[in-house]
PDB file of N, CA and C in Angstrom:
ATOM      1  N   UNK Z   1       9.136  31.937  -8.177  1.00 66.00           N
ATOM      2  CA  UNK Z   1       9.487  30.798  -7.403  1.00 66.00           C
ATOM      3  C   UNK Z   1      11.000  31.108  -6.746  1.00 66.00           C
ATOM      4  N   UNK Z   2      11.195  30.546  -5.620  1.00 81.00           N
ATOM      5  CA  UNK Z   2      12.463  30.671  -4.936  1.00 81.00           C
ATOM      6  C   UNK Z   2      13.555  29.793  -5.617  1.00 81.00           C
ATOM      7  N   UNK Z   3      14.746  30.343  -5.756  1.00 85.00           N
ATOM      8  CA  UNK Z   3      15.849  29.603  -6.345  1.00 85.00           C
ATOM      9  C   UNK Z   3      16.449  28.549  -5.376  1.00 85.00           C
ATOM     10  N   UNK Z   4      16.854  27.486  -5.951  1.00 86.00           N
ATOM     11  CA  UNK Z   4      17.544  26.499  -5.151  1.00 86.00           C
ATOM     12  C   UNK Z   4      16.714  25.475  -4.360  1.00 86.00           C
ATOM     13  N   UNK Z   5      15.431  25.549  -4.390  1.00 91.00           N
ATOM     14  CA  UNK Z   5      14.628  24.622  -3.598  1.00 91.00           C
ATOM     15  C   UNK Z   5      13.897  23.561  -4.470  1.00 91.00           C
ATOM     16  N   UNK Z   6      13.911  23.753  -5.752  1.00 89.00           N
ATOM     17  CA  UNK Z   6      13.143  22.884  -6.554  1.00 89.00           C
ATOM     18  C   UNK Z   6      14.098  21.857  -7.193  1.00 89.00           C
ATOM     19  N   UNK Z   7      13.721  20.571  -7.363  1.00 89.00           N
ATOM     20  CA  UNK Z   7      14.577  19.607  -8.076  1.00 89.00           C
ATOM     21  C   UNK Z   7      14.721  19.894  -9.547  1.00 89.00           C
ATOM     22  N   UNK Z   8      15.846  19.390 -10.153  1.00 88.00           N
ATOM     23  CA  UNK Z   8      16.070  19.610 -11.598  1.00 88.00           C
ATOM     24  C   UNK Z   8      14.894  18.936 -12.344  1.00 88.00           C
ATOM     25  N   UNK Z   9      14.406  19.576 -13.379  1.00 92.00           N
ATOM     26  CA  UNK Z   9      13.307  19.065 -14.216  1.00 92.00           C
ATOM     27  C   UNK Z   9      13.893  18.987 -15.605  1.00 92.00           C
ATOM     28  N   UNK Z  10      13.964  17.678 -16.152  1.00 94.00           N
ATOM     29  CA  UNK Z  10      14.530  17.580 -17.473  1.00 94.00           C
ATOM     30  C   UNK Z  10      13.951  16.246 -18.120  1.00 94.00           C
ATOM     31  N   UNK Z  11      14.574  15.998 -19.300  1.00 96.00           N
ATOM     32  CA  UNK Z  11      14.139  14.793 -20.033  1.00 96.00           C
ATOM     33  C   UNK Z  11      14.568  13.441 -19.323  1.00 96.00           C
ATOM     34  N   UNK Z  12      13.751  12.483 -19.291  1.00 96.00           N
ATOM     35  CA  UNK Z  12      13.926  11.191 -18.736  1.00 96.00           C
ATOM     36  C   UNK Z  12      13.231  10.142 -19.562  1.00 96.00           C
ATOM     37  N   UNK Z  13      13.793   8.984 -19.727  1.00 95.00           N
ATOM     38  CA  UNK Z  13      13.144   7.825 -20.415  1.00 95.00           C
ATOM     39  C   UNK Z  13      12.614   6.889 -19.393  1.00 95.00           C
ATOM     40  N   UNK Z  14      11.298   6.586 -19.451  1.00 94.00           N
ATOM     41  CA  UNK Z  14      10.689   5.553 -18.527  1.00 94.00           C
ATOM     42  C   UNK Z  14      10.611   4.324 -19.405  1.00 94.00           C
ATOM     43  N   UNK Z  15      11.056   3.218 -18.808  1.00 92.00           N
ATOM     44  CA  UNK Z  15      11.108   1.960 -19.597  1.00 92.00           C
ATOM     45  C   UNK Z  15      10.366   0.910 -18.845  1.00 92.00           C
ATOM     46  N   UNK Z  16       9.289   0.382 -19.527  1.00 89.00           N
ATOM     47  CA  UNK Z  16       8.499  -0.775 -18.917  1.00 89.00           C
ATOM     48  C   UNK Z  16       9.112  -2.000 -19.347  1.00 89.00           C
ATOM     49  N   UNK Z  17       9.794  -2.733 -18.420  1.00 85.00           N
ATOM     50  CA  UNK Z  17      10.528  -3.939 -18.884  1.00 85.00           C
ATOM     51  C   UNK Z  17       9.616  -5.024 -19.196  1.00 85.00           C
ATOM     52  N   UNK Z  18       8.392  -5.078 -18.590  1.00 82.00           N
ATOM     53  CA  UNK Z  18       7.490  -6.213 -18.830  1.00 82.00           C
ATOM     54  C   UNK Z  18       7.015  -6.203 -20.303  1.00 82.00           C
ATOM     55  N   UNK Z  19       6.725  -4.978 -20.783  1.00 84.00           N
ATOM     56  CA  UNK Z  19       6.235  -4.849 -22.121  1.00 84.00           C
ATOM     57  C   UNK Z  19       7.205  -4.486 -23.234  1.00 84.00           C
ATOM     58  N   UNK Z  20       8.410  -4.297 -22.783  1.00 86.00           N
ATOM     59  CA  UNK Z  20       9.499  -3.873 -23.755  1.00 86.00           C
ATOM     60  C   UNK Z  20       9.096  -2.590 -24.461  1.00 86.00           C
ATOM     61  N   UNK Z  21       8.720  -1.608 -23.630  1.00 88.00           N
ATOM     62  CA  UNK Z  21       8.252  -0.342 -24.095  1.00 88.00           C
ATOM     63  C   UNK Z  21       8.889   0.799 -23.366  1.00 88.00           C
ATOM     64  N   UNK Z  22       9.246   1.872 -24.062  1.00 92.00           N
ATOM     65  CA  UNK Z  22       9.881   3.037 -23.361  1.00 92.00           C
ATOM     66  C   UNK Z  22       9.329   4.320 -23.959  1.00 92.00           C
ATOM     67  N   UNK Z  23       9.277   5.328 -23.132  1.00 92.00           N
ATOM     68  CA  UNK Z  23       8.806   6.661 -23.650  1.00 92.00           C
ATOM     69  C   UNK Z  23       9.638   7.791 -23.051  1.00 92.00           C
ATOM     70  N   UNK Z  24       9.838   8.806 -23.740  1.00 95.00           N
ATOM     71  CA  UNK Z  24      10.617  10.040 -23.331  1.00 95.00           C
ATOM     72  C   UNK Z  24       9.658  11.106 -22.901  1.00 95.00           C
ATOM     73  N   UNK Z  25       9.947  11.586 -21.706  1.00 94.00           N
ATOM     74  CA  UNK Z  25       9.110  12.628 -21.135  1.00 94.00           C
ATOM     75  C   UNK Z  25       9.994  13.470 -20.277  1.00 94.00           C
ATOM     76  N   UNK Z  26       9.471  14.450 -19.584  1.00 95.00           N
ATOM     77  CA  UNK Z  26      10.214  15.305 -18.665  1.00 95.00           C
ATOM     78  C   UNK Z  26       9.757  14.993 -17.255  1.00 95.00           C
ATOM     79  N   UNK Z  27      10.741  14.964 -16.336  1.00 95.00           N
ATOM     80  CA  UNK Z  27      10.459  14.522 -14.946  1.00 95.00           C
ATOM     81  C   UNK Z  27      11.533  15.074 -14.004  1.00 95.00           C
ATOM     82  N   UNK Z  28      11.273  15.051 -12.762  1.00 94.00           N
ATOM     83  CA  UNK Z  28      12.258  15.369 -11.717  1.00 94.00           C
ATOM     84  C   UNK Z  28      12.996  14.165 -11.272  1.00 94.00           C
ATOM     85  N   UNK Z  29      12.606  12.934 -11.754  1.00 92.00           N
ATOM     86  CA  UNK Z  29      13.228  11.756 -11.324  1.00 92.00           C
ATOM     87  C   UNK Z  29      14.667  11.671 -12.003  1.00 92.00           C
ATOM     88  N   UNK Z  30      15.628  10.972 -11.313  1.00 89.00           N
ATOM     89  CA  UNK Z  30      16.911  10.885 -11.858  1.00 89.00           C
ATOM     90  C   UNK Z  30      17.291   9.356 -11.747  1.00 89.00           C
ATOM     91  N   UNK Z  31      18.380   9.081 -12.490  1.00 92.00           N
ATOM     92  CA  UNK Z  31      18.887   7.720 -12.439  1.00 92.00           C
ATOM     93  C   UNK Z  31      20.349   7.696 -12.808  1.00 92.00           C
ATOM     94  N   UNK Z  32      21.182   6.761 -12.291  1.00 94.00           N
ATOM     95  CA  UNK Z  32      22.456   6.624 -12.767  1.00 94.00           C
ATOM     96  C   UNK Z  32      22.597   5.992 -14.045  1.00 94.00           C
ATOM     97  N   UNK Z  33      21.565   5.116 -14.388  1.00 95.00           N
ATOM     98  CA  UNK Z  33      21.523   4.410 -15.744  1.00 95.00           C
ATOM     99  C   UNK Z  33      21.126   5.321 -16.828  1.00 95.00           C
ATOM    100  N   UNK Z  34      21.686   5.129 -17.969  1.00 95.00           N
ATOM    101  CA  UNK Z  34      21.349   5.961 -19.166  1.00 95.00           C
ATOM    102  C   UNK Z  34      21.064   5.058 -20.314  1.00 95.00           C
ATOM    103  N   UNK Z  35      20.415   5.672 -21.326  1.00 94.00           N
ATOM    104  CA  UNK Z  35      20.057   5.009 -22.501  1.00 94.00           C
ATOM    105  C   UNK Z  35      20.249   5.949 -23.722  1.00 94.00           C
ATOM    106  N   UNK Z  36      20.635   5.403 -24.877  1.00 96.00           N
ATOM    107  CA  UNK Z  36      20.630   6.231 -26.023  1.00 96.00           C
ATOM    108  C   UNK Z  36      19.313   6.199 -26.748  1.00 96.00           C
ATOM    109  N   UNK Z  37      18.695   7.310 -26.849  1.00 94.00           N
ATOM    110  CA  UNK Z  37      17.396   7.435 -27.467  1.00 94.00           C
ATOM    111  C   UNK Z  37      17.382   7.472 -28.961  1.00 94.00           C
ATOM    112  N   UNK Z  38      16.279   7.398 -29.642  1.00 94.00           N
ATOM    113  CA  UNK Z  38      16.116   7.391 -31.048  1.00 94.00           C
ATOM    114  C   UNK Z  38      16.727   8.636 -31.685  1.00 94.00           C
ATOM    115  N   UNK Z  39      16.772   9.741 -30.987  1.00 95.00           N
ATOM    116  CA  UNK Z  39      17.327  10.967 -31.553  1.00 95.00           C
ATOM    117  C   UNK Z  39      18.898  11.039 -31.434  1.00 95.00           C
ATOM    118  N   UNK Z  40      19.508  10.029 -30.858  1.00 95.00           N
ATOM    119  CA  UNK Z  40      20.976   9.933 -30.787  1.00 95.00           C
ATOM    120  C   UNK Z  40      21.488  10.499 -29.455  1.00 95.00           C
ATOM    121  N   UNK Z  41      20.681  11.076 -28.663  1.00 96.00           N
ATOM    122  CA  UNK Z  41      21.159  11.676 -27.381  1.00 96.00           C
ATOM    123  C   UNK Z  41      21.018  10.604 -26.296  1.00 96.00           C
ATOM    124  N   UNK Z  42      21.748  10.816 -25.205  1.00 96.00           N
ATOM    125  CA  UNK Z  42      21.697   9.899 -24.102  1.00 96.00           C
ATOM    126  C   UNK Z  42      20.895  10.580 -22.992  1.00 96.00           C
ATOM    127  N   UNK Z  43      19.993   9.819 -22.466  1.00 97.00           N
ATOM    128  CA  UNK Z  43      19.118  10.288 -21.366  1.00 97.00           C
ATOM    129  C   UNK Z  43      19.168   9.323 -20.186  1.00 97.00           C
ATOM    130  N   UNK Z  44      18.892   9.784 -18.933  1.00 96.00           N
ATOM    131  CA  UNK Z  44      18.710   8.901 -17.868  1.00 96.00           C
ATOM    132  C   UNK Z  44      17.493   8.054 -18.054  1.00 96.00           C
ATOM    133  N   UNK Z  45      17.546   6.739 -17.615  1.00 95.00           N
ATOM    134  CA  UNK Z  45      16.455   5.834 -17.776  1.00 95.00           C
ATOM    135  C   UNK Z  45      15.959   5.326 -16.423  1.00 95.00           C
ATOM    136  N   UNK Z  46      14.635   5.325 -16.272  1.00 94.00           N
ATOM    137  CA  UNK Z  46      14.067   4.833 -14.993  1.00 94.00           C
ATOM    138  C   UNK Z  46      13.245   3.633 -15.444  1.00 94.00           C
ATOM    139  N   UNK Z  47      13.572   2.419 -14.825  1.00 91.00           N
ATOM    140  CA  UNK Z  47      12.732   1.248 -15.089  1.00 91.00           C
ATOM    141  C   UNK Z  47      11.524   1.174 -14.207  1.00 91.00           C
ATOM    142  N   UNK Z  48      10.341   0.920 -14.779  1.00 87.00           N
ATOM    143  CA  UNK Z  48       9.159   0.830 -13.989  1.00 87.00           C
ATOM    144  C   UNK Z  48       8.552  -0.592 -14.160  1.00 87.00           C
ATOM    145  N   UNK Z  49       7.807  -0.962 -13.095  1.00 82.00           N
ATOM    146  CA  UNK Z  49       7.202  -2.269 -13.069  1.00 82.00           C
ATOM    147  C   UNK Z  49       6.006  -2.330 -14.017  1.00 82.00           C
ATOM    148  N   UNK Z  50       5.260  -1.334 -14.143  1.00 78.00           N
ATOM    149  CA  UNK Z  50       4.024  -1.398 -15.011  1.00 78.00           C
ATOM    150  C   UNK Z  50       3.727  -0.034 -15.548  1.00 78.00           C
ATOM    151  N   UNK Z  51       3.221  -0.039 -16.763  1.00 77.00           N
ATOM    152  CA  UNK Z  51       2.811   1.264 -17.400  1.00 77.00           C
ATOM    153  C   UNK Z  51       1.446   1.067 -18.075  1.00 77.00           C
ATOM    154  N   UNK Z  52       1.032   1.992 -18.848  1.00 71.00           N
ATOM    155  CA  UNK Z  52      -0.246   1.897 -19.501  1.00 71.00           C
ATOM    156  C   UNK Z  52      -0.234   0.802 -20.608  1.00 71.00           C
ATOM    157  N   UNK Z  53       0.964   0.407 -21.021  1.00 77.00           N
ATOM    158  CA  UNK Z  53       1.033  -0.636 -22.118  1.00 77.00           C
ATOM    159  C   UNK Z  53       0.834  -1.990 -21.463  1.00 77.00           C
ATOM    160  N   UNK Z  54       1.214  -2.180 -20.225  1.00 73.00           N
ATOM    161  CA  UNK Z  54       1.174  -3.559 -19.621  1.00 73.00           C
ATOM    162  C   UNK Z  54       0.138  -3.661 -18.518  1.00 73.00           C
ATOM    163  N   UNK Z  55      -0.515  -2.581 -18.103  1.00 65.00           N
ATOM    164  CA  UNK Z  55      -1.498  -2.590 -17.039  1.00 65.00           C
ATOM    165  C   UNK Z  55      -2.741  -3.224 -17.544  1.00 65.00           C
ATOM    166  N   UNK Z  56      -3.357  -4.206 -16.779  1.00 62.00           N
ATOM    167  CA  UNK Z  56      -4.534  -4.900 -17.256  1.00 62.00           C
ATOM    168  C   UNK Z  56      -5.759  -3.944 -17.479  1.00 62.00           C
ATOM    169  N   UNK Z  57      -5.905  -2.868 -16.796  1.00 63.00           N
ATOM    170  CA  UNK Z  57      -7.023  -2.007 -16.974  1.00 63.00           C
ATOM    171  C   UNK Z  57      -6.970  -1.339 -18.410  1.00 63.00           C
ATOM    172  N   UNK Z  58      -5.739  -0.927 -18.758  1.00 58.00           N
ATOM    173  CA  UNK Z  58      -5.641  -0.313 -20.059  1.00 58.00           C
ATOM    174  C   UNK Z  58      -5.500  -1.245 -21.238  1.00 58.00           C
ATOM    175  N   UNK Z  59      -5.057  -2.447 -20.926  1.00 62.00           N
ATOM    176  CA  UNK Z  59      -4.993  -3.431 -22.072  1.00 62.00           C
ATOM    177  C   UNK Z  59      -6.305  -4.208 -22.269  1.00 62.00           C
ATOM    178  N   UNK Z  60      -7.286  -4.023 -21.429  1.00 65.00           N
ATOM    179  CA  UNK Z  60      -8.555  -4.723 -21.618  1.00 65.00           C
ATOM    180  C   UNK Z  60      -8.566  -6.133 -21.077  1.00 65.00           C
ATOM    181  N   UNK Z  61      -7.591  -6.523 -20.315  1.00 65.00           N
ATOM    182  CA  UNK Z  61      -7.628  -7.866 -19.707  1.00 65.00           C
ATOM    183  C   UNK Z  61      -7.934  -7.783 -18.216  1.00 65.00           C
ATOM    184  N   UNK Z  62      -8.519  -6.709 -17.788  1.00 58.00           N
ATOM    185  CA  UNK Z  62      -8.862  -6.648 -16.320  1.00 58.00           C
ATOM    186  C   UNK Z  62     -10.052  -7.444 -16.032  1.00 58.00           C
ATOM    187  N   UNK Z  63     -10.030  -8.149 -14.909  1.00 62.00           N
ATOM    188  CA  UNK Z  63     -11.148  -8.904 -14.392  1.00 62.00           C
ATOM    189  C   UNK Z  63     -12.108  -7.969 -13.589  1.00 62.00           C
ATOM    190  N   UNK Z  64     -13.403  -8.210 -13.777  1.00 62.00           N
ATOM    191  CA  UNK Z  64     -14.355  -7.426 -13.099  1.00 62.00           C
ATOM    192  C   UNK Z  64     -14.796  -8.202 -11.877  1.00 62.00           C
ATOM    193  N   UNK Z  65     -14.657  -7.560 -10.716  1.00 64.00           N
ATOM    194  CA  UNK Z  65     -14.905  -8.311  -9.407  1.00 64.00           C
ATOM    195  C   UNK Z  65     -16.414  -8.105  -9.141  1.00 64.00           C
ATOM    196  N   UNK Z  66     -16.984  -9.089  -8.420  1.00 65.00           N
ATOM    197  CA  UNK Z  66     -18.417  -9.051  -8.038  1.00 65.00           C
ATOM    198  C   UNK Z  66     -18.441  -8.287  -6.732  1.00 65.00           C
ATOM    199  N   UNK Z  67     -18.393  -6.988  -6.729  1.00 64.00           N
ATOM    200  CA  UNK Z  67     -18.306  -6.255  -5.485  1.00 64.00           C
ATOM    201  C   UNK Z  67     -19.624  -6.247  -4.815  1.00 64.00           C
ATOM    202  N   UNK Z  68     -20.769  -6.296  -5.588  1.00 67.00           N
ATOM    203  CA  UNK Z  68     -22.054  -6.318  -4.919  1.00 67.00           C
ATOM    204  C   UNK Z  68     -22.214  -7.592  -4.074  1.00 67.00           C
ATOM    205  N   UNK Z  69     -21.827  -8.699  -4.634  1.00 75.00           N
ATOM    206  CA  UNK Z  69     -21.864 -10.022  -3.908  1.00 75.00           C
ATOM    207  C   UNK Z  69     -21.037  -9.888  -2.604  1.00 75.00           C
ATOM    208  N   UNK Z  70     -19.904  -9.284  -2.751  1.00 76.00           N
ATOM    209  CA  UNK Z  70     -19.045  -9.179  -1.550  1.00 76.00           C
ATOM    210  C   UNK Z  70     -19.666  -8.317  -0.406  1.00 76.00           C
ATOM    211  N   UNK Z  71     -20.274  -7.239  -0.863  1.00 75.00           N
ATOM    212  CA  UNK Z  71     -20.887  -6.382   0.072  1.00 75.00           C
ATOM    213  C   UNK Z  71     -22.068  -7.097   0.771  1.00 75.00           C
ATOM    214  N   UNK Z  72     -22.820  -7.780  -0.019  1.00 79.00           N
ATOM    215  CA  UNK Z  72     -24.001  -8.566   0.571  1.00 79.00           C
ATOM    216  C   UNK Z  72     -23.504  -9.599   1.508  1.00 79.00           C
ATOM    217  N   UNK Z  73     -22.393 -10.311   1.152  1.00 79.00           N
ATOM    218  CA  UNK Z  73     -21.911 -11.428   2.063  1.00 79.00           C
ATOM    219  C   UNK Z  73     -21.296 -10.717   3.284  1.00 79.00           C
ATOM    220  N   UNK Z  74     -20.735  -9.572   3.219  1.00 80.00           N
ATOM    221  CA  UNK Z  74     -20.246  -8.887   4.400  1.00 80.00           C
ATOM    222  C   UNK Z  74     -21.458  -8.517   5.340  1.00 80.00           C
ATOM    223  N   UNK Z  75     -22.493  -7.920   4.714  1.00 80.00           N
ATOM    224  CA  UNK Z  75     -23.630  -7.560   5.527  1.00 80.00           C
ATOM    225  C   UNK Z  75     -24.305  -8.731   6.150  1.00 80.00           C
ATOM    226  N   UNK Z  76     -24.364  -9.832   5.520  1.00 82.00           N
ATOM    227  CA  UNK Z  76     -24.948 -11.044   6.109  1.00 82.00           C
ATOM    228  C   UNK Z  76     -24.110 -11.527   7.253  1.00 82.00           C
ATOM    229  N   UNK Z  77     -22.838 -11.512   7.014  1.00 83.00           N
ATOM    230  CA  UNK Z  77     -21.952 -12.041   8.091  1.00 83.00           C
ATOM    231  C   UNK Z  77     -21.887 -11.105   9.304  1.00 83.00           C
ATOM    232  N   UNK Z  78     -21.839  -9.848   9.135  1.00 85.00           N
ATOM    233  CA  UNK Z  78     -21.631  -8.957  10.238  1.00 85.00           C
ATOM    234  C   UNK Z  78     -22.905  -8.116  10.543  1.00 85.00           C
ATOM    235  N   UNK Z  79     -23.886  -8.201   9.731  1.00 79.00           N
ATOM    236  CA  UNK Z  79     -25.104  -7.471  10.041  1.00 79.00           C
ATOM    237  C   UNK Z  79     -25.058  -6.014   9.559  1.00 79.00           C
ATOM    238  N   UNK Z  80     -26.181  -5.500   9.171  1.00 69.00           N
ATOM    239  CA  UNK Z  80     -26.241  -4.023   8.780  1.00 69.00           C
ATOM    240  C   UNK Z  80     -26.303  -3.228  10.016  1.00 69.00           C
ATOM    241  N   UNK Z  81     -25.643  -2.076   9.959  1.00 68.00           N
ATOM    242  CA  UNK Z  81     -25.716  -1.119  11.097  1.00 68.00           C
ATOM    243  C   UNK Z  81     -26.388   0.058  10.654  1.00 68.00           C
ATOM    244  N   UNK Z  82     -27.248   0.619  11.558  1.00 59.00           N
ATOM    245  CA  UNK Z  82     -27.806   1.888  11.304  1.00 59.00           C
ATOM    246  C   UNK Z  82     -29.158   1.928  10.796  1.00 59.00           C
TER     247      UNK Z  82
END
């Protein structure tokens, strides 16, 4: 790889404010805000709107949409082509 063209890749804490959950991983994202992690070190923290802990699909609270009914209603309204 060429030197000087890639962003810095290092440890970052991602924090889901809605679920009060945070996890440490490596990323190229940076932030001015920092947090002291469980190991006693300070890492940059990136606040996210949603993560696997608060997303309805992963938590099992997702609603199933009646897509077949919507398709049929669209075809009735605008007609089938082809």
